[in-house]
Each structure stands twice: as C-alpha cells, then as structure tokens.
Short mmCIF file of C-alpha atoms and ligand atoms in Angstrom, two decimals:
data_model
loop_
_atom_site.label_atom_id
_atom_site.label_comp_id
_atom_site.label_asym_id
_atom_site.label_seq_id
_atom_site.Cartn_x
_atom_site.Cartn_y
_atom_site.Cartn_z
CA MET A 230 -0.32 -0.34 0.23
CA SER A 231 1.27 3.54 -0.90
CA ALA A 232 2.87 5.69 1.37
CA PRO A 233 -0.14 8.49 1.82
CA LEU A 234 -3.11 5.28 2.14
CA GLU A 235 -1.26 4.10 4.82
CA ALA A 236 -1.44 7.53 6.41
CA VAL A 237 -5.30 7.26 5.40
CA ARG A 238 -5.65 3.93 7.33
CA THR A 239 -3.87 5.49 10.85
CA LEU A 240 -6.13 8.87 10.68
CA LEU A 241 -9.29 6.09 10.18
CA VAL A 242 -7.40 4.26 13.21
CA THR A 243 -7.86 6.96 15.55
CA SER A 244 -10.79 8.63 14.20
CA GLN A 245 -13.29 6.03 15.19
CA PRO A 246 -15.71 6.15 18.67
CA ASP A 247 -13.83 4.72 21.62
CA ASP A 248 -16.13 1.94 22.09
CA TRP A 249 -15.63 0.26 18.89
CA PRO A 250 -12.88 -2.82 18.57
CA HIS A 251 -9.26 -1.46 17.96
CA GLY A 252 -9.07 -0.91 13.53
CA TRP A 253 -12.17 -1.81 12.84
CA LEU A 254 -13.31 1.71 10.86
CA ALA A 255 -9.63 1.48 8.70
CA SER A 256 -10.03 -2.46 8.27
CA ARG A 257 -13.65 -2.19 7.09
CA THR A 258 -13.48 0.89 4.83
CA GLN A 259 -12.38 0.27 1.28
CA LEU A 260 -9.71 2.86 -0.42
CA ALA A 261 -9.19 2.68 -3.92
CA VAL A 262 -7.62 6.43 -5.94
CA GLU A 263 -8.97 6.53 -9.37
CA GLY A 264 -7.17 9.94 -11.37
CA ASP A 265 -7.08 12.69 -8.54
CA THR A 266 -10.04 11.35 -6.50
CA LEU A 267 -9.84 9.48 -3.34
CA GLN A 268 -12.88 7.20 -3.11
CA LEU A 269 -13.36 5.36 0.30
CA SER A 270 -16.44 3.61 0.67
CA LEU A 271 -17.83 2.19 4.02
CA THR A 272 -21.28 0.32 5.06
CA LEU A 273 -21.85 0.17 8.68
CA PRO A 274 -23.68 -3.27 9.63
CA PHE A 275 -25.93 -1.11 12.76
CA ALA A 276 -27.62 1.78 12.48
CA GLY A 277 -25.47 5.00 12.74
CA ASP A 278 -26.25 7.99 10.21
CA GLY A 279 -24.55 10.11 12.66
CA VAL A 280 -21.11 8.56 13.18
CA LEU A 281 -20.95 8.33 9.67
CA GLN A 282 -21.77 11.80 8.49
CA ALA A 283 -19.64 13.15 11.67
CA LEU A 284 -17.07 11.13 10.02
CA GLN A 285 -17.42 12.60 6.63
CA ALA A 286 -17.26 15.91 8.65
CA ARG A 287 -14.31 15.53 10.12
CA LEU A 288 -11.76 13.61 8.08
CA SER A 289 -12.43 15.57 4.64
CA GLU A 290 -10.22 18.34 5.18
CA PRO A 291 -7.31 16.22 7.25
CA LEU A 292 -7.60 13.50 4.30
CA LEU A 293 -7.61 16.47 1.94
CA ALA A 294 -3.81 16.93 3.39
CA LEU A 295 -2.68 13.60 3.10
CA GLY A 296 -2.41 12.69 -0.67
CA PRO A 297 -1.52 13.89 -3.77
CA TRP A 298 -5.56 13.18 -4.47
CA THR A 299 -7.79 16.57 -4.27
CA ARG A 300 -11.22 14.95 -4.18
CA LEU A 301 -12.86 12.72 -2.02
CA ARG A 302 -15.54 10.52 -2.96
CA TRP A 303 -17.36 9.25 0.47
CA GLN A 304 -19.78 6.07 -0.65
CA LEU A 305 -21.65 5.46 3.09
CA ALA A 306 -24.46 4.03 3.48
CA VAL A 307 -26.01 1.64 6.61
CA GLN A 308 -27.23 -1.96 6.04
CA VAL A 309 -28.36 -3.56 9.25
CA THR A 310 -26.61 -7.17 10.30
CA ALA A 311 -29.71 -9.79 11.89
CA LEU A 312 -27.65 -10.96 14.66
CA ALA A 313 -28.37 -14.12 16.11
CA PRO A 314 -30.96 -14.18 19.18
CA THR A 315 -30.24 -15.23 22.61
CA GLY A 316 -32.46 -18.48 23.92
CA GLY A 317 -32.56 -20.71 21.15
CA LEU A 318 -35.34 -19.30 19.77
CA PRO A 319 -35.05 -18.74 15.40
CA LEU A 320 -35.15 -15.33 14.64
CA GLN A 321 -38.41 -14.29 13.68
CA SER A 322 -39.72 -13.80 10.34
CA GLY A 323 -38.35 -10.51 8.83
CA ILE A 324 -36.59 -9.11 11.88
CA LYS A 325 -32.95 -8.77 11.77
CA ASN A 326 -33.53 -7.55 15.79
CA ILE A 327 -35.25 -7.31 19.09
CA LEU A 328 -34.06 -4.95 21.15
CA ALA A 329 -36.47 -5.77 25.09
CA VAL A 330 -36.61 -2.44 27.21
CA ALA A 331 -37.00 -3.47 30.61
CA SER A 332 -37.20 -1.48 34.43
CA GLY A 333 -37.12 -2.63 37.94
CA LYS A 334 -39.79 -1.00 39.06
CA GLY A 335 -42.96 0.94 37.09
CA GLY A 336 -42.85 4.74 36.48
CA VAL A 337 -39.02 5.05 35.86
CA GLY A 338 -39.28 6.25 31.86
CA LYS A 339 -39.71 2.89 30.21
CA SER A 340 -41.83 3.74 27.35
CA THR A 341 -40.50 7.16 27.00
CA THR A 342 -37.01 5.95 26.50
CA ALA A 343 -38.33 2.56 24.75
CA ILE A 344 -40.32 5.69 21.63
CA ASN A 345 -37.79 7.50 21.43
CA LEU A 346 -34.83 4.84 21.10
CA ALA A 347 -37.26 3.70 18.10
CA LEU A 348 -37.25 6.76 16.61
CA ALA A 349 -34.11 7.32 17.44
CA LEU A 350 -32.76 3.92 15.35
CA ALA A 351 -34.54 5.05 12.72
CA ALA A 352 -33.18 8.45 12.11
CA GLU A 353 -30.13 6.89 12.37
CA GLY A 354 -31.05 5.44 8.87
CA ALA A 355 -32.57 1.29 10.41
CA SER A 356 -36.19 0.29 9.62
CA VAL A 357 -37.74 0.12 13.12
CA GLY A 358 -40.73 -1.24 14.66
CA LEU A 359 -42.05 -1.11 18.02
CA LEU A 360 -44.31 -3.18 20.10
CA ASP A 361 -45.88 -2.22 23.00
CA GLY A 362 -46.35 -5.23 25.68
CA ASP A 363 -46.93 -3.24 28.29
CA LEU A 364 -49.97 -5.14 29.04
CA TYR A 365 -49.85 -3.22 32.68
CA GLY A 366 -50.37 0.17 31.40
CA PRO A 367 -49.72 0.64 27.35
CA SER A 368 -48.70 4.35 27.07
CA VAL A 369 -47.69 3.99 23.40
CA PRO A 370 -50.63 4.35 22.15
CA LEU A 371 -51.08 7.99 23.87
CA MET A 372 -47.56 8.77 23.43
CA LEU A 373 -47.67 8.45 19.43
CA GLY A 374 -50.86 10.35 19.27
CA LEU A 375 -52.80 7.51 18.35
CA VAL A 376 -55.57 6.88 21.00
CA GLY A 377 -58.52 5.29 19.81
CA GLN A 378 -57.11 4.08 16.59
CA ARG A 379 -56.51 0.18 15.73
CA PRO A 380 -54.35 -2.23 13.62
CA ASP A 381 -56.61 -3.49 10.50
CA SER A 382 -56.03 -7.18 9.33
CA PRO A 383 -56.34 -7.53 4.80
CA ASP A 384 -55.79 -11.06 5.46
CA GLY A 385 -57.87 -12.08 8.21
CA GLN A 386 -54.98 -13.66 9.78
CA ARG A 387 -52.23 -11.29 10.68
CA MET A 388 -52.59 -7.51 12.31
CA ARG A 389 -51.04 -4.82 9.81
CA PRO A 390 -49.13 -2.05 12.55
CA LEU A 391 -50.26 1.17 11.93
CA SER A 392 -46.86 3.54 11.05
CA ARG A 393 -45.80 6.88 12.63
CA TYR A 394 -43.47 9.00 12.78
CA GLY A 395 -41.44 6.81 10.27
CA ILE A 396 -42.03 3.55 12.48
CA LYS A 397 -44.08 0.78 12.49
CA VAL A 398 -46.17 -0.08 15.49
CA ASN A 399 -48.52 -2.21 17.73
CA SER A 400 -49.42 -2.45 20.68
CA ILE A 401 -51.29 -4.02 23.42
CA GLY A 402 -53.59 -0.93 24.25
CA PHE A 403 -55.08 -1.00 20.62
CA LEU A 404 -56.60 -4.17 21.19
CA VAL A 405 -57.77 -4.25 25.02
CA PRO A 406 -59.77 -1.91 26.74
CA ASP A 407 -57.22 -0.32 29.68
CA SER A 408 -59.56 -1.85 32.20
CA GLU A 409 -58.92 -5.25 31.21
CA ALA A 410 -55.20 -4.89 30.45
CA VAL A 411 -54.80 -4.53 34.33
CA ILE A 412 -56.61 -7.82 35.42
CA TRP A 413 -54.43 -9.97 32.56
CA ARG A 414 -52.07 -12.33 34.95
CA GLY A 415 -50.02 -15.52 34.42
CA PRO A 416 -50.14 -17.80 31.79
CA MET A 417 -52.38 -15.60 29.89
CA ALA A 418 -50.21 -11.70 30.63
CA SER A 419 -46.94 -13.94 29.60
CA LYS A 420 -48.47 -15.57 26.04
CA ALA A 421 -49.91 -11.89 25.13
CA LEU A 422 -46.17 -10.74 24.09
CA GLY A 423 -45.55 -13.39 21.75
CA GLN A 424 -48.79 -13.65 20.39
CA LEU A 425 -48.79 -9.80 19.43
CA LEU A 426 -45.13 -10.64 17.61
CA HIS A 427 -46.16 -13.57 15.73
CA GLU A 428 -49.78 -12.27 14.63
CA THR A 429 -48.13 -8.86 13.36
CA ASP A 430 -47.33 -8.32 10.01
CA TRP A 431 -43.75 -6.73 9.98
CA GLY A 432 -42.59 -7.23 7.13
CA SER A 433 -39.09 -5.99 7.26
CA LEU A 434 -37.23 -5.17 10.08
CA ASP A 435 -33.54 -4.07 10.91
CA TYR A 436 -34.62 -3.36 14.54
CA LEU A 437 -38.30 -4.04 16.72
CA VAL A 438 -38.34 -2.01 20.34
CA VAL A 439 -40.15 -4.46 22.64
CA ASP A 440 -41.38 -2.24 25.46
CA LEU A 441 -41.91 -5.03 28.13
CA PRO A 442 -44.34 -4.97 31.35
CA PRO A 443 -41.83 -2.37 34.23
CA GLY A 444 -41.02 -5.04 36.68
CA THR A 445 -38.81 -8.40 36.43
CA GLY A 446 -40.76 -10.97 38.08
CA ASP A 447 -42.18 -14.32 35.73
CA ILE A 448 -44.12 -12.99 33.82
CA GLN A 449 -41.91 -10.55 32.13
CA LEU A 450 -38.91 -13.11 32.43
CA SER A 451 -41.11 -15.71 30.31
CA MET A 452 -42.45 -12.58 28.12
CA ALA A 453 -38.38 -11.77 27.06
CA GLN A 454 -38.28 -16.01 27.02
CA GLN A 455 -40.50 -15.92 24.31
CA VAL A 456 -39.26 -13.55 22.04
CA PRO A 457 -36.44 -14.18 20.16
CA THR A 458 -34.55 -11.01 21.88
CA THR A 459 -30.69 -9.84 20.40
CA GLY A 460 -30.78 -7.75 24.05
CA VAL A 461 -32.23 -6.12 26.64
CA LEU A 462 -32.08 -2.64 28.08
CA MET A 463 -32.51 -1.33 31.70
CA VAL A 464 -34.07 2.02 31.98
CA THR A 465 -33.72 3.51 36.19
CA THR A 466 -34.16 6.30 38.12
CA PRO A 467 -30.91 7.17 40.18
CA GLN A 468 -32.81 6.46 43.14
CA ASP A 469 -32.01 4.09 45.51
CA VAL A 470 -35.21 1.53 45.31
CA ALA A 471 -35.10 1.76 41.72
CA LEU A 472 -31.12 0.62 41.47
CA LEU A 473 -32.30 -2.63 44.13
CA ASP A 474 -34.92 -3.61 41.16
CA VAL A 475 -32.69 -3.28 38.12
CA ARG A 476 -30.71 -5.73 40.41
CA LYS A 477 -32.88 -7.90 40.56
CA GLY A 478 -33.79 -7.45 36.84
CA LEU A 479 -30.40 -7.84 36.03
CA ALA A 480 -30.17 -11.14 37.82
CA MET A 481 -33.01 -12.64 36.28
CA PHE A 482 -32.15 -11.62 32.77
CA ALA A 483 -29.04 -13.68 33.41
CA LYS A 484 -30.63 -16.60 34.50
CA VAL A 485 -32.61 -17.23 31.03
CA GLY A 486 -29.06 -16.07 29.32
CA VAL A 487 -30.87 -13.01 28.03
CA PRO A 488 -28.01 -10.10 27.70
CA VAL A 489 -28.67 -6.38 29.27
CA VAL A 490 -26.86 -4.29 27.15
CA GLY A 491 -26.31 -1.33 29.09
CA LEU A 492 -28.18 1.18 31.24
CA VAL A 493 -29.87 4.32 30.86
CA GLU A 494 -30.62 6.24 33.79
CA ASN A 495 -33.59 8.15 33.65
CA MET A 496 -34.65 11.60 35.54
CA SER A 497 -30.68 12.08 36.87
CA TYR A 498 -31.50 16.00 37.36
CA HIS A 499 -34.54 18.18 37.62
CA ARG A 500 -33.85 21.12 35.17
CA CYS A 501 -35.90 23.96 35.96
CA SER A 502 -37.31 25.33 33.33
CA ALA A 503 -37.58 29.05 34.30
CA CYS A 504 -33.75 29.49 35.06
CA GLY A 505 -31.78 26.14 34.44
CA HIS A 506 -30.91 25.21 37.66
CA HIS A 507 -29.98 21.19 37.84
CA GLU A 508 -30.80 19.59 41.25
CA PRO A 509 -30.83 15.86 41.62
CA LEU A 510 -34.41 14.95 42.91
CA PHE A 511 -33.96 11.18 42.87
CA GLY A 512 -30.43 11.65 44.35
CA GLU A 513 -26.97 11.29 42.12
CA GLY A 514 -24.63 9.04 40.70
CA GLY A 515 -26.68 5.91 41.65
CA GLY A 516 -26.69 4.66 37.55
CA ALA A 517 -23.19 5.47 37.02
CA ARG A 518 -22.09 3.43 41.19
CA LEU A 519 -24.80 0.55 39.91
CA ALA A 520 -22.96 0.37 35.68
CA ALA A 521 -19.46 0.15 37.58
CA GLU A 522 -20.54 -2.72 39.73
CA LEU A 523 -22.14 -4.80 37.69
CA ASP A 524 -19.39 -4.06 34.73
CA LEU A 525 -22.54 -2.77 32.51
CA PRO A 526 -22.27 0.73 30.35
CA LEU A 527 -24.29 3.48 31.43
CA LEU A 528 -25.39 4.18 27.63
CA ALA A 529 -27.27 7.80 28.41
CA GLN A 530 -28.43 10.00 31.45
CA PHE A 531 -31.61 11.94 30.01
CA PRO A 532 -32.67 15.01 33.05
CA LEU A 533 -36.06 15.04 34.01
CA LEU A 534 -37.61 18.06 32.10
CA LEU A 535 -41.11 19.14 32.49
CA GLY A 536 -41.27 19.60 28.15
CA VAL A 537 -40.38 15.91 28.25
CA ARG A 538 -43.72 14.55 29.75
CA GLN A 539 -45.82 17.70 27.85
CA ALA A 540 -44.19 16.38 24.89
CA MET A 541 -44.75 12.81 25.28
CA ASP A 542 -48.41 13.88 26.73
CA ALA A 543 -49.35 15.46 23.38
CA GLY A 544 -47.95 12.68 21.14
CA VAL A 545 -45.22 14.39 19.92
CA PRO A 546 -41.91 12.71 21.55
CA PRO A 547 -38.67 15.20 21.30
CA LEU A 548 -36.70 13.37 18.32
CA VAL A 549 -40.14 14.71 16.26
CA ALA A 550 -40.60 18.15 18.02
CA GLU A 551 -37.64 19.41 18.23
CA PRO A 552 -35.26 16.37 15.96
CA GLU A 553 -32.21 18.69 16.21
CA GLY A 554 -32.90 19.41 20.12
CA GLU A 555 -30.36 18.21 22.98
CA LEU A 556 -32.87 15.39 23.88
CA ALA A 557 -33.24 14.66 20.33
CA GLN A 558 -29.62 14.43 20.16
CA GLY A 559 -28.94 12.65 23.59
CA TYR A 560 -31.49 9.69 22.21
CA ARG A 561 -29.94 9.25 18.95
CA ALA A 562 -26.29 9.11 20.53
CA LEU A 563 -28.37 6.25 22.99
CA ALA A 564 -29.14 4.45 19.76
CA ARG A 565 -25.87 4.59 17.82
CA GLY A 566 -24.19 3.21 20.97
CA LEU A 567 -26.42 0.45 21.59
CA ALA A 568 -26.73 -0.76 17.79
CA ALA A 569 -22.85 -0.69 17.85
CA ARG A 570 -22.53 -1.89 21.46
CA LEU A 571 -24.98 -5.22 19.98
CA TYR A 572 -23.20 -5.87 17.23
CA PHE A 573 -19.69 -6.05 18.42
CA GLN A 574 -21.11 -8.36 21.67
CA GLY A 575 -23.27 -10.23 18.98
CA LYS A 576 -22.59 -12.97 16.55
CA ALA A 577 -23.69 -12.15 13.13
CA ILE A 578 -26.21 -14.31 11.45
CA PRO A 579 -24.42 -14.90 7.39
CA GLU A 580 -26.33 -13.04 5.14
CA SER A 581 -27.45 -16.03 2.94
CA LEU A 582 -28.57 -18.18 5.98
CA ALA A 583 -30.29 -14.91 7.24
CA VAL A 584 -31.98 -14.36 4.17
CA HIS A 585 -32.75 -17.99 3.97
CA ARG A 586 -34.57 -17.35 7.12
CA LEU A 587 -35.59 -14.28 6.45
CA GLY A 588 -37.29 -15.19 3.49
N1 ATP B 265 -36.84 12.29 31.41
C1 ATP B 265 -38.23 13.05 31.88
N2 ATP B 265 -38.84 14.42 32.28
C2 ATP B 265 -40.28 14.27 31.78
N3 ATP B 265 -41.45 13.67 32.52
C3 ATP B 265 -41.25 12.23 31.95
C4 ATP B 265 -39.48 12.10 31.78
N4 ATP B 265 -39.26 10.42 31.52
C5 ATP B 265 -40.47 10.14 31.64
N5 ATP B 265 -41.29 10.98 31.87
C6 ATP B 265 -42.44 11.17 32.20
O1 ATP B 265 -43.02 10.42 33.47
C7 ATP B 265 -44.33 9.31 33.10
C8 ATP B 265 -44.00 7.58 33.37
O2 ATP B 265 -43.02 7.77 31.58
P1 ATP B 265 -43.24 6.21 31.41
O3 ATP B 265 -44.40 6.23 31.06
O4 ATP B 265 -41.86 6.49 30.46
O5 ATP B 265 -42.33 5.57 32.55
P2 ATP B 265 -42.47 3.62 32.59
O6 ATP B 265 -41.50 3.65 33.23
O7 ATP B 265 -42.74 2.71 31.41
O8 ATP B 265 -44.03 3.74 33.50
P3 ATP B 265 -44.75 2.45 33.40
O9 ATP B 265 -44.54 1.90 34.76
O10 ATP B 265 -46.34 3.16 33.59
O11 ATP B 265 -44.66 1.47 32.14
C9 ATP B 265 -45.12 10.07 31.85
O12 ATP B 265 -45.93 10.58 31.99
C10 ATP B 265 -43.51 10.60 31.31
O13 ATP B 265 -44.11 11.28 30.55
#
C-alpha cells in the first residue's frame, strides 16, 4: 500500500468511536484512488447515520491534506446485520434484531425511552418497529398520538401495524380496553407478547423495540423468553429503590441467558424550565455506581424535564418535536451506542442464512 494510503489508514484507526474494537473502522473502509480522487466506501452493519456524517465532516479536511488526491468521494451506507437471538429461539421472520426495554419498577420512563429509542434508531438509518407489550399500562398509543386507532387485518390472519413518524407500531393498548389489560395474570399475560409479536405483519425490520411491562417478575421473564431477543436495555432512575430492582432484574435475565446490554438513567436531575438550575431530585450518581458495580455501560442519562412529560402526553416525542434539540441528539447517541454494542457483542448471522431464514 502506498504511503499516503497508509497515512489514511492510520488516521482512520484514531478516528473511530472509543467503544468500537481497535482498528475496526480502518479495516472495514475500502480505499481506492482514481485519478485525482480518493474514494472511501464504508457500509455500517448497525444503525449509525450520525457516525457516518460526523466522520465525513471531521475527516474531509485532514484526508485532503494527506494525499496526492485533490477530491474525495464518500460512499457511506447503513445496512443492518441480523444477529443471533439469545435463548436458542429462531429468528422472527423478517426481523433482524429485537431489543427489549425493561425496568425494575414502574414509572421510571421505560416507555418514554423505548419510544424515543425506536424513533432515534430510525433517524440513524434503520427500519424500525415498536411493540408495546406493557399490558399493565400500555402508554404507546397516547405517547405517539394514536389513541382510538386499531391495526387492521387485510388478510384476516395477521394485523397490519400502524405507521407513525416513520416507524411501525403495535400495542396491546390498541386491542384491549385499559380496564381489561390490568387484570391479566399468569400464563395469559405472558403469552400475550408472543402472540402480538407473531400475529403482526411487521414486514422487514432492522430493529424491533419491545416495551416490556415494568418489573422483573415471572411474567416479564417469560415474556422475554418467548421473544427471540438480541439484548435488553434497562431503564432506571438514580433512586436507590429503583437501582435495587434493576439488580434483581439483571439477575433474572442472566439466569435465562438474555444479555442486558446497558443501562439508561432517566430523570437523572431536574432542570428547572424557568432558570435552568439543576437539582438531583432522585439522588446523584446512582446509575454510574450501579453500572460500575455490574460492569455494564451507562449508555445515557436524561434529565427530568417538564417539556418531556408535555411532549409525550401530547403524542409528539422530542425526536419529532425537536429533532435537532439536545434531547433528540441524546437519544440518537443512545441509539448509535446501543446498536454498535449489540453488533460487536453479538453473533452475526451470515447474510445467505439470514436471507434464507427471513424469506
Ligand atoms: N425525563 C423525563 N422528564 C419528565 N417526564 C418524564 C421523563 N421521562 C418520563 N417522563 C414522564 O413520566 C411518566 C412515566 O413515564 P413512562 O410511562 O415512560 O414510564 P414507564 O417506566 O414506562 O411507566 P410504566 O411503569 O407505567 O410503564 C410519563 O408521564 C412521562 O411523560
């Protein structure tokens, strides 16, 4: 390889996100020189449009300085790889990765996180579905402004999911009245998620985000087991009681071999909408301590903001209301980090096999 191309490789080695395996970007990027043009081709196997854009913006100038070339041609794309699900379950037809969002206790912002994560994965270049399996309080219809709607079933066999803000959506809340959902118990409750998953015609999806019911009891566990999950994201507040429940949850998921990929700390501090003052209402540093203790990454921290509650109640999540805003950017960073982590920790299913099995 010529000296200028060697220099490009060296630049790529030092330019990738810290949590990617050393040298991955450099080995994955194809370089070619044609006349006065350096061509860089990179296809990311996980959601990450933001990474690609940032690389292009940050590297264009230094790359031009390295070569005999005077122009650059970037060929950048996201093409998500299917990863083997845990628990020995077969891949769900058409769905490459299933990501469950769980919490040790209710009210910590699990649904808020699941919804914004799903929208953020879509913003990062993936095709995404959202399955609201929170049968004790399905909040997705409200939070996506879909109250009163129902999926239809053109073939009388499977439901056609609703489409909202670029993602496909199905929720237990579309199908049963609230008063019935809360009294579901035992096997009927734990079967509901599997049924909803299989009886929805999702088409092809890179990621399906599943909002599990809060808590980490038998129902949540058997729900997670019925779904060919790629990984679980746990949401918590920094409060001690919430953290205690996360520990229980992790122990349970570990027992059945479903990997928890990371933690999100929600409501990390209250930011006053009038003066901007920060106040740690639920204590400080809880998520970081727990993450260190459990050797799990703390993938994101989100403040408690009046605007978040208002936006979710109005059915217009921050990702839609203010796609360039700080919160939306936070969720997109979470989506990128999580997608990369899933990929690097997971086992890729060879394309031929995936296509065959997905077909
Ligand atoms: N960061 C935040 N700032 C302000 N309000 C928030 C934040 N995150 C969530 N909320 C609000 O807190 C309430 C509970 O959130 P959410 O329904 O997402 O929690 P959950 O853990 O899924 O609850 P459940 O146990 O009922 O399923 C909602 O009204 C939501 O809008």
